Short mmCIF file of C-alpha atoms in Angstrom, two decimals:
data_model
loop_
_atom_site.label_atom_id
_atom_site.label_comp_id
_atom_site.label_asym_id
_atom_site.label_seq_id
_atom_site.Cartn_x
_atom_site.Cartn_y
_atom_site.Cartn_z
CA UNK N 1 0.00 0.00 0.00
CA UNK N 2 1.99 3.04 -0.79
CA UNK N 3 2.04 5.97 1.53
CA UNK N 4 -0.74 8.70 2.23
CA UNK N 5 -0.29 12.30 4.07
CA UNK N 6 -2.65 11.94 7.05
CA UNK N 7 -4.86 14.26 8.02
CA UNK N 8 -6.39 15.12 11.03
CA UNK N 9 -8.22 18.14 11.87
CA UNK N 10 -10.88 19.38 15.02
CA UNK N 11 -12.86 17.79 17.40
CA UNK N 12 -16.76 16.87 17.37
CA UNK N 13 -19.58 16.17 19.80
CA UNK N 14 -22.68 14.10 18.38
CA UNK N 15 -24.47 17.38 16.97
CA UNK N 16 -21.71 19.49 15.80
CA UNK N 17 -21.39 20.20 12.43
CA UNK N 18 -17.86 20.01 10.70
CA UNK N 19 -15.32 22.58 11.53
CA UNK N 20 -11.99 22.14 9.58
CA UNK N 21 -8.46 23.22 10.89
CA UNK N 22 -9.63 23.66 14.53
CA UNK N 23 -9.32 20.90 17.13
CA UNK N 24 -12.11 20.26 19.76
CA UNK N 25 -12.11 17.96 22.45
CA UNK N 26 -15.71 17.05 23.31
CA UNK N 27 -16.85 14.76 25.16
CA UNK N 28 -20.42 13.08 24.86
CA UNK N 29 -22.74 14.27 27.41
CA UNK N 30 -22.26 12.44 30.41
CA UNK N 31 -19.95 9.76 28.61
CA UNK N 32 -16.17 9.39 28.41
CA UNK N 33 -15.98 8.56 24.18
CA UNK N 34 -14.79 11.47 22.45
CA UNK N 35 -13.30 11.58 18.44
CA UNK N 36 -12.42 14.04 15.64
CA UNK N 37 -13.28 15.61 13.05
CA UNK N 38 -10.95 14.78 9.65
CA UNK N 39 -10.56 16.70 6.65
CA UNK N 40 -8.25 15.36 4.08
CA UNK N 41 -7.53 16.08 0.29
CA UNK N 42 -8.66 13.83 -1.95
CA UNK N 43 -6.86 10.41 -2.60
CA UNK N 44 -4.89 11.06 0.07
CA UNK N 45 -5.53 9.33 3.94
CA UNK N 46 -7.73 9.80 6.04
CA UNK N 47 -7.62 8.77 9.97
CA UNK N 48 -10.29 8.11 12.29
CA UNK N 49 -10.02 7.40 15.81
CA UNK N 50 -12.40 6.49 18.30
CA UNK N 51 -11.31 7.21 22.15
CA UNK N 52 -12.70 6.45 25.49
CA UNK N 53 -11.42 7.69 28.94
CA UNK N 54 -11.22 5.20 32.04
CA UNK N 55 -13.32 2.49 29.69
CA UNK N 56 -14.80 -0.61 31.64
CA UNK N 57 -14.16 -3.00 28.85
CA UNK N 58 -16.89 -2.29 27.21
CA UNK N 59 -16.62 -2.89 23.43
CA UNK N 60 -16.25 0.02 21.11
CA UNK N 61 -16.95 -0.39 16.95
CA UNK N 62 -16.56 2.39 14.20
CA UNK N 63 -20.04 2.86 11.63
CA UNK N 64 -19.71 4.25 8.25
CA UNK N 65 -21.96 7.29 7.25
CA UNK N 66 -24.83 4.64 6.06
CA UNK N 67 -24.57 2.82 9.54
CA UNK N 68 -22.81 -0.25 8.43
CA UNK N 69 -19.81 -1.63 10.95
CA UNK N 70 -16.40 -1.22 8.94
CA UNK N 71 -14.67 -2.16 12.80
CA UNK N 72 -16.10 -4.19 15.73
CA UNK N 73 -13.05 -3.97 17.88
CA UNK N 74 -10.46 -5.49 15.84
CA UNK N 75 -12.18 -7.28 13.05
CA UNK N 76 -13.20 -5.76 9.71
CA UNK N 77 -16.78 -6.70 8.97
CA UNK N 78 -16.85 -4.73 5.90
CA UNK N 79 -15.21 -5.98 2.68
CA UNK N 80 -14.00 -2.34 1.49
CA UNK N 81 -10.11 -3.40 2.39
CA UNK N 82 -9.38 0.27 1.91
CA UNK N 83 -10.21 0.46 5.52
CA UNK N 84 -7.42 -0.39 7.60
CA UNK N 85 -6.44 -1.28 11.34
CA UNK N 86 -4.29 1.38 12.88
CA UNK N 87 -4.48 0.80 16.52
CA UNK N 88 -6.55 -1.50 18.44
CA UNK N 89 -6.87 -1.29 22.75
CA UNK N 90 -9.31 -1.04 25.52
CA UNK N 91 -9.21 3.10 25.48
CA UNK N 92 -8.60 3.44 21.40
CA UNK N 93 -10.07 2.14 18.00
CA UNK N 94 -7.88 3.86 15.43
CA UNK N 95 -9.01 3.04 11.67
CA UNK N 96 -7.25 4.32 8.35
CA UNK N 97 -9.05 5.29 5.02
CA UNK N 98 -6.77 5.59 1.75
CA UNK N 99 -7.06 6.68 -1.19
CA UNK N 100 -9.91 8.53 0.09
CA UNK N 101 -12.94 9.88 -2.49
CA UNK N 102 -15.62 12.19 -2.48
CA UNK N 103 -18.14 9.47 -1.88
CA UNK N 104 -16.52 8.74 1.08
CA UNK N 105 -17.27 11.80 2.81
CA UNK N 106 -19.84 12.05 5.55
CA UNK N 107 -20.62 11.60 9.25
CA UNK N 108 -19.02 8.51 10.80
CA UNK N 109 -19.76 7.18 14.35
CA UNK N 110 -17.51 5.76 17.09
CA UNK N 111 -20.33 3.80 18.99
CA UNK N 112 -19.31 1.93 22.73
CA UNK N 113 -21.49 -0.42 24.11
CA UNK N 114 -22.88 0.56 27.14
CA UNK N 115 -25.90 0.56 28.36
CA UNK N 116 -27.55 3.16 26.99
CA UNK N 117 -25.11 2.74 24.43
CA UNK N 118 -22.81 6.34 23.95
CA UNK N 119 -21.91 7.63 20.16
CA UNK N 120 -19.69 10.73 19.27
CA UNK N 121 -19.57 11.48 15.40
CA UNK N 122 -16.57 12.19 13.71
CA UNK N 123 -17.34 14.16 10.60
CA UNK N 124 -14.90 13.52 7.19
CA UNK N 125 -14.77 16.72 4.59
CA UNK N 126 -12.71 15.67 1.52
CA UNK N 127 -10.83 18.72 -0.24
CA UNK N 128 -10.43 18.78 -3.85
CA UNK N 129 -7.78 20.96 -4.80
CA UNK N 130 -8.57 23.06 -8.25
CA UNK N 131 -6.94 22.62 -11.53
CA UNK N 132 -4.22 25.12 -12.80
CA UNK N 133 -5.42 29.11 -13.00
CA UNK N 134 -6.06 30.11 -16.31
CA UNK N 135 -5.52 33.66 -17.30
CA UNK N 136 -6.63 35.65 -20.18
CA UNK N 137 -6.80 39.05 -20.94
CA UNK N 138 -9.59 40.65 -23.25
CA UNK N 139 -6.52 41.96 -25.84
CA UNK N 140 -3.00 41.02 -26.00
CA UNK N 141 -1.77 44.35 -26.62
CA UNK N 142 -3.35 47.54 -25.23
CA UNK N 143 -2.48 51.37 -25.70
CA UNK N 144 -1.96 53.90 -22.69
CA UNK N 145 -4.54 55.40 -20.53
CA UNK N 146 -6.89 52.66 -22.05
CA UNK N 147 -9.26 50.20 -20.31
CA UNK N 148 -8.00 46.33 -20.46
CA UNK N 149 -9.90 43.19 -18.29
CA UNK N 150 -8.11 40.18 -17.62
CA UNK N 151 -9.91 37.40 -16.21
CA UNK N 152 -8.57 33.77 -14.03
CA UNK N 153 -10.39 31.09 -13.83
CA UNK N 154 -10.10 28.24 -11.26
CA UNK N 155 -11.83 25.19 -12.28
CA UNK N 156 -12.92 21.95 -10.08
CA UNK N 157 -12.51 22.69 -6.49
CA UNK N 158 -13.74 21.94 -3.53
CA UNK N 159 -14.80 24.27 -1.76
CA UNK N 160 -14.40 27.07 -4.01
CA UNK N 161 -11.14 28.51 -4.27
CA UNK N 162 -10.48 32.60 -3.61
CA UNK N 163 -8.59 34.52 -6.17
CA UNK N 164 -6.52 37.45 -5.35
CA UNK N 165 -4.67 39.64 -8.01
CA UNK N 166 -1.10 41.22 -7.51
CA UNK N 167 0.69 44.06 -9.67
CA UNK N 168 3.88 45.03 -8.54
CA UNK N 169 3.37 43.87 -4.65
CA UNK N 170 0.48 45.51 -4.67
CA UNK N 171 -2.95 43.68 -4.39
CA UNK N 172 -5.85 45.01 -6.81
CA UNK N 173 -9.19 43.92 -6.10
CA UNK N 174 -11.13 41.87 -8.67
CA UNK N 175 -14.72 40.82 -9.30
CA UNK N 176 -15.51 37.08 -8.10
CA UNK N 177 -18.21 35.27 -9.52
CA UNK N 178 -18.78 31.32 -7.81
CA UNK N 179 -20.66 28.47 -9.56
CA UNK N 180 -21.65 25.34 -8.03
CA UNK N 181 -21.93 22.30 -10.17
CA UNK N 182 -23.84 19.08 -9.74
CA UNK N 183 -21.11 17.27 -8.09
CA UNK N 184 -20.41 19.30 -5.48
CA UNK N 185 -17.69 21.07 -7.09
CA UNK N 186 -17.10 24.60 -7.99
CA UNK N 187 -15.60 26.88 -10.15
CA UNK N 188 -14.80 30.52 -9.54
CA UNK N 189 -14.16 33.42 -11.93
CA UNK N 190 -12.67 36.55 -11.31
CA UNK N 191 -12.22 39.57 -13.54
CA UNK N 192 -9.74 42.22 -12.88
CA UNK N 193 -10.40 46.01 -14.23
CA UNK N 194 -7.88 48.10 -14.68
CA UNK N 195 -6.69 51.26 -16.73
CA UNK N 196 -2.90 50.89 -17.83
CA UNK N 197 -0.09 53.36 -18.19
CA UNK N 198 3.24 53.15 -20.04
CA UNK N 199 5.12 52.32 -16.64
CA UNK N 200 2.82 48.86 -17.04
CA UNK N 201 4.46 47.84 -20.01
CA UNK N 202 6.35 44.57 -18.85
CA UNK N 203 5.03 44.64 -15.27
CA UNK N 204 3.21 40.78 -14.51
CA UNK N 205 -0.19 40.84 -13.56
CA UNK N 206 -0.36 37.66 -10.69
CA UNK N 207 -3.73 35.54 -9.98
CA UNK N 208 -3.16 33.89 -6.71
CA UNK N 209 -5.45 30.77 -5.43
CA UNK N 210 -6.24 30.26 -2.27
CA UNK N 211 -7.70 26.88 -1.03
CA UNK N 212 -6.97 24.37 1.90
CA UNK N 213 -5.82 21.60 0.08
CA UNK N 214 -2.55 23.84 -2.38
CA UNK N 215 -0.44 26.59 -1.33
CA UNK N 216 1.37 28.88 -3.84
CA UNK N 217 -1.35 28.23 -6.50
CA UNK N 218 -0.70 30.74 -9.25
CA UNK N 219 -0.52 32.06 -12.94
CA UNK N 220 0.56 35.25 -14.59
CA UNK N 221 0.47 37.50 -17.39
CA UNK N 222 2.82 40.25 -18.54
CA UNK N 223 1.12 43.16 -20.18
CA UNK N 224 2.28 44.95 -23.68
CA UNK N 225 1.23 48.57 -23.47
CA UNK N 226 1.96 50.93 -26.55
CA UNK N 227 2.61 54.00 -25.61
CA UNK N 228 3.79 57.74 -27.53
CA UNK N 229 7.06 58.69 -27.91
CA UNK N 230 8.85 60.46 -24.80
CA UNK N 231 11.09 63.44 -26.45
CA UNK N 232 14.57 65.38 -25.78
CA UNK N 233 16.53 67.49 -27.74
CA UNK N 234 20.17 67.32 -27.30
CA UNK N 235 22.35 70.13 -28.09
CA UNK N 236 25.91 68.99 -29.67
CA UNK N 237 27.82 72.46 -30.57
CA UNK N 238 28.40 74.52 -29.14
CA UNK N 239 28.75 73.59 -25.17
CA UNK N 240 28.07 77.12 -23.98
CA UNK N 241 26.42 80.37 -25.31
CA UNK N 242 25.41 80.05 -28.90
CA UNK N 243 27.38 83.47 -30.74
CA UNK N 244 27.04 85.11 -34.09
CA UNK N 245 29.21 83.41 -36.47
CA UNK N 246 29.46 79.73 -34.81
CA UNK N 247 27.55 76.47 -35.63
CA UNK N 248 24.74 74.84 -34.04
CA UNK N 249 24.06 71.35 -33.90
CA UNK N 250 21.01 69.83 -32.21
CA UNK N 251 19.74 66.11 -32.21
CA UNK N 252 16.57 65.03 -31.37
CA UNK N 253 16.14 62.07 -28.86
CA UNK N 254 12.88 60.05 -29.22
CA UNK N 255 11.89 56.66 -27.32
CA UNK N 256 8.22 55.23 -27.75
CA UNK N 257 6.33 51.79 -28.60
CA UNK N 258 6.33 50.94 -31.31
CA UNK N 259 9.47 52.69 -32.19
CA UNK N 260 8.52 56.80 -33.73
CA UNK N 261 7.89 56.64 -36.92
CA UNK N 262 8.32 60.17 -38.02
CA UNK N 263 10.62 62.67 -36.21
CA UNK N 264 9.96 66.60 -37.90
CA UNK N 265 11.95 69.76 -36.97
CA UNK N 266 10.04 73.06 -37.58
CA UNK N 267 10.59 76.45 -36.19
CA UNK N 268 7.67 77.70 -34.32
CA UNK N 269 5.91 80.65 -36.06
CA UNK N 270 8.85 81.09 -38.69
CA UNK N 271 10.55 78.71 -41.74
CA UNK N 272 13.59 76.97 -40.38
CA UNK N 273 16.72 78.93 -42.37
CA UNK N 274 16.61 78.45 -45.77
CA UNK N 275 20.64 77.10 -45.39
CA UNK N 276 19.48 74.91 -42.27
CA UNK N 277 20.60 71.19 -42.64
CA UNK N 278 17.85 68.40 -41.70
CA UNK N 279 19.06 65.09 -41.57
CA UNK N 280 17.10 62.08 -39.92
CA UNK N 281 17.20 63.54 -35.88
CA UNK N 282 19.69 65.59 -36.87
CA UNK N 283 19.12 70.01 -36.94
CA UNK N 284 22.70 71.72 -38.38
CA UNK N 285 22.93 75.69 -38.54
CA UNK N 286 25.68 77.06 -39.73
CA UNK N 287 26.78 80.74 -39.41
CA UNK N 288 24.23 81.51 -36.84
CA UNK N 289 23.09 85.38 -36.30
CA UNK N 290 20.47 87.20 -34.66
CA UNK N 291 18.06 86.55 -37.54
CA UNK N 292 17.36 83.13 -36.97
CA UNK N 293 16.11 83.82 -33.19
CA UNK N 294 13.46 81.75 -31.90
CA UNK N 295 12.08 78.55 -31.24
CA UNK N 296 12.89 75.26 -32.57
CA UNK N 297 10.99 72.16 -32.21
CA UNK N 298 10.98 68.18 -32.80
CA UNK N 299 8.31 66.54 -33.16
CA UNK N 300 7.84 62.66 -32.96
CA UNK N 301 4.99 60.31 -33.91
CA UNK N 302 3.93 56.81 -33.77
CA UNK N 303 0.70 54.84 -34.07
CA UNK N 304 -0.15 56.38 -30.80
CA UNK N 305 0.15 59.42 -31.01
CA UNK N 306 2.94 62.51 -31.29
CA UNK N 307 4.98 64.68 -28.64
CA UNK N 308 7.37 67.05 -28.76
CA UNK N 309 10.09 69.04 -27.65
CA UNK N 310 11.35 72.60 -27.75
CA UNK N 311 14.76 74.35 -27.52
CA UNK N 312 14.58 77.93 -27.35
CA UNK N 313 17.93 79.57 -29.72
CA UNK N 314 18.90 83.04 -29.06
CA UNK N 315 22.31 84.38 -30.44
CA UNK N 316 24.64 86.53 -28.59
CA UNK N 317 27.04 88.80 -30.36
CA UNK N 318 30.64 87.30 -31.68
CA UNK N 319 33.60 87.61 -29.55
CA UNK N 320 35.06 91.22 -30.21
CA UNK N 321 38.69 92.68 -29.59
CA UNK N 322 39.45 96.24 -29.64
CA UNK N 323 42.75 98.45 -31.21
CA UNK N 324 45.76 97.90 -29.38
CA UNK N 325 47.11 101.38 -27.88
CA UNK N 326 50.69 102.28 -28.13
CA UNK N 327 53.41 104.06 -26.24
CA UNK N 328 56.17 105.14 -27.86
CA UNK N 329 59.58 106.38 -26.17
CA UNK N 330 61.89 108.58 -28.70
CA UNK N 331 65.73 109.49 -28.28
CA UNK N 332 68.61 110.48 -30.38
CA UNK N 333 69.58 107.06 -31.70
CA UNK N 334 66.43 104.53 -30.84
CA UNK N 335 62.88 104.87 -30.64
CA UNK N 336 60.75 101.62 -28.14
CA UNK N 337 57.36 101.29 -28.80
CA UNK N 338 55.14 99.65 -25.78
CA UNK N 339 51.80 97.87 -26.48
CA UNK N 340 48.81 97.75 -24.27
CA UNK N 341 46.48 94.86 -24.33
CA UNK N 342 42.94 95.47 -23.35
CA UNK N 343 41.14 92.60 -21.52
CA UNK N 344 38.00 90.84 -24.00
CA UNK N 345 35.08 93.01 -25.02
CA UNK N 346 31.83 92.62 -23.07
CA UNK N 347 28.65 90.43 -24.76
CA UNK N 348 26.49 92.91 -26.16
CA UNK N 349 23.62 91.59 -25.08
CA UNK N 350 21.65 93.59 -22.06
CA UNK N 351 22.53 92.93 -18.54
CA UNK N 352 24.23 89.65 -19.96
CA UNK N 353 27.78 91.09 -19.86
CA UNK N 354 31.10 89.10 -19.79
CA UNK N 355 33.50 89.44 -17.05
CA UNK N 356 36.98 90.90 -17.88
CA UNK N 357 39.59 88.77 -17.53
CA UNK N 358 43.53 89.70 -17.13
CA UNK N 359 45.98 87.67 -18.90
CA UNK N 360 49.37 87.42 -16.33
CA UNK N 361 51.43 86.05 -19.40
CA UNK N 362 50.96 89.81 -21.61
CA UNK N 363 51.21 91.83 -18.42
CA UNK N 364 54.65 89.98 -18.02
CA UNK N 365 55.36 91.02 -21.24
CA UNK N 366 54.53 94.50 -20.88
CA UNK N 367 56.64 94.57 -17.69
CA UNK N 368 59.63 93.09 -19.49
CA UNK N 369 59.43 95.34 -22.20
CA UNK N 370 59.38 98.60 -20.18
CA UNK N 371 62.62 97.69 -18.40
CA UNK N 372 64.40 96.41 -21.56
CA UNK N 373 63.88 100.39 -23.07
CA UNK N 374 64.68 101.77 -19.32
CA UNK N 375 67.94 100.60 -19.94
CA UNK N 376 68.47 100.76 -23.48
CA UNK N 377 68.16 104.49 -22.29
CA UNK N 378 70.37 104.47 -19.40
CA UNK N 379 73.32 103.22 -21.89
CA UNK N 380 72.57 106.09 -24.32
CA UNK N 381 72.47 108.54 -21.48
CA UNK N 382 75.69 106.98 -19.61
CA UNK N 383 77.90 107.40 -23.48
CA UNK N 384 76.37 111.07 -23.46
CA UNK N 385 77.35 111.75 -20.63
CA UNK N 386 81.07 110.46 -21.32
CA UNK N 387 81.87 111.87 -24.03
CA UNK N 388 81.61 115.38 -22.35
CA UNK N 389 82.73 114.36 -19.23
CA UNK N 390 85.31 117.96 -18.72
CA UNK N 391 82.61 120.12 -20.01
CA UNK N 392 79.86 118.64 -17.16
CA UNK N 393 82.35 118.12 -14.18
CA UNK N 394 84.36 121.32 -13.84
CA UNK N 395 81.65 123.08 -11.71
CA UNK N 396 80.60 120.08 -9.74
CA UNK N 397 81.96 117.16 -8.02
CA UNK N 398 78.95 115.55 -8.00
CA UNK N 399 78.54 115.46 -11.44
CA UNK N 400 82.19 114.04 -12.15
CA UNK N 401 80.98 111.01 -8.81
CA UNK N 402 78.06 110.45 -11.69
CA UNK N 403 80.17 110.74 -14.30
CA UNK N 404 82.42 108.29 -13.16
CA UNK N 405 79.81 105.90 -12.43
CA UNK N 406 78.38 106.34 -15.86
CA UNK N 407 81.46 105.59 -17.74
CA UNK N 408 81.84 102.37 -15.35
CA UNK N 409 79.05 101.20 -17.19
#
């Protein structure tokens, strides 16, 4: 005989009725016989014991639900050999079903012969467990911000299974509907409403069973939604402020399902530039100036529908340097000439001027020229100077000190 899960659930005096997964001990009004109640999933085993407390030999036997003795103590008067002896004593009859069917079930009774004689029923619910969910939605595919029902079925149970419905680990609530059938069996429908979004697309839609006799019981269904295309324009050139004079390039970034089908640039109230390169995603302007001013848009489509996305061009003036300024130092024999660099022109634009910025490396420059002509001119002073050396120092000995230091040089 191969091997059965067992079993046993609750407790039952003679005029309970059946009360699975909770134990009662009972005892018969005034008598010491007590037994349980047993629920058990089909084809599985079932176990029904018959007790008494401080028994006086008195004989105890175990009736089936149409009366009929399957044990009088430890002999089997009925020929079902399904039933079999589990445990036999003066304070226990202990009998084993297997392979246990829905006919089986019903109210069986431990009976001990006394006088009167005492009964205590032990009542046996078989669970049938319920065939695998099966889930359908009312389309395969369905578009964003529409309406979509998908329905699980669980088919054959006993007693009728509970559906649940899970998105995301988070529970939705569905519409049940419960049919009996003819053999005590039922099946249970549930239809789940919902109104999808593009963040669905992809996300599993769960129908979860629940029912005594299976755990984990479930089936799921991923849903396709279609959504527009999402839209960004990327600028390529140039990184900062867009200037009279340079290039722009701008690409247009466009992500939908199905994949966009058309992708458009347009200028908004104005033509794009006549010498304004379109290619694919792709906007190129070259020589920009204040002319072509405005706004710029892509626009992308699909069977959904279209979106789009602006960029908003406004041109600056070009860079601008002004004159460079000269000094110039003049002597008998050489003439320097010192240049001043002015810092970078401010942006034309109101209130959207450029800082000035010093550059150390000319200033250096600058520096280095000044003392190179300082004393180129020294030199041409000091040979002046010697040449009429008596003529300057007969009046003054400060002058010849001067002298002499000059013609040292």
């Amino acid at each position: 005989m191969s091997k059965h899960k067992v079993h046993t659930v609750g407790q039952l005096k003679s005029n309970s009725s059946t009360s699975q997964g909770a134990a009662q001990n009972i005892p018969v009004q005034g008598q010491n016989l007590v037994t349980d109640n047993v629920s058990v999933v089909e084809g599985e085993v079932a176990t029904i014991s018959c007790r008494v407390k401080n028994n006086d030999d008195s004989v105890i036997q175990l009736l089936n639900p149409n009366r009929q003795t399957i044990y009088f103590r430890d002999v089997r008067p009925l020929k079902d050999s399904r039933f079999q002896l589990v445990n036999f004593s003066d304070n226990e009859l202990r009998v084993s079903l297997s392979n246990v069917s829905l006919s089986d079930e019903g109210r069986y009774v431990c009976q001990l012969y006394t006088d009167p004689p005492q009964e205590a029923y032990a009542d046996l619910t078989v669970l049938v467990p319920p065939g695998n969910p099966i889930i359908e939605s009312r389309e395969d595919i369905v578009s964003e911000g529409n309406e979509t029902e998908i329905i699980c079925s669980a088919i054959g149970s006993k007693p009728a299974s509970k559906i649940r419905w899970m998105k995301g680990g988070k529970e939705l609530q569905g519409e049940s509907v419960v049919e009996e059938m003819e053999d005590k069996m039922f099946t249970v429908t549930s239809t789940l409403t919902l109104t999808v979004s593009k963040e669905d697309d992809g996300v599993p839609i769960i129908c979860m069973l629940d029912h005594p006799a299976v755990k984990d019981f479930q089936a799921q269904k991923y849903l396709e939604v279609l959504y527009k295309p999402e839209v960004k324009i990327i600028v390529g050139f140039p990184e900062g402020l867009t200037r009279e004079g340079e290039n722009l390039e701008l690409t247009c970034k466009a992500d939908g399902k199905p994949k966009p089908q058309r992708i458009n640039w347009m200028k908004v109230d104005d033509d794009v530039p006549a010498h304004a390169v379109i290619t694919g995603a792709d906007l190129y302007i070259e020589n920009l100036n204040k002319s072509f001013n405005g706004t710029y848009r892509c626009i992308a489509s699909n069977s959904v529908g279209e979106s789009y996305d602006d960029y908003i061009l406004y041109v600056y003036d070009a860079r601008t340097t002004t004159p460079l300024p000269t000094t110039t130092f003049t002597t008998s024999t050489t003439t320097t000439t010192t240049t001043i660099i002015p810092a970078t022109a401010e942006d034309s634009r109101a209130g959207e001027g450029v800082p000035r910025t010093v550059d150390h490396a000319v200033i250096g420059g600058v520096v280095a020229v000044v003392v190179f002509a300082m004393l180129c001119l020294l030199i041409i002073l000091g040979r002046y100077f010697a040449r009429h050396k008596g003529k300057c120092c007969i009046a003054s000995a400060c002058c010849v000190t001067f002298t002499d230091w000059i013609c040292q040089v």
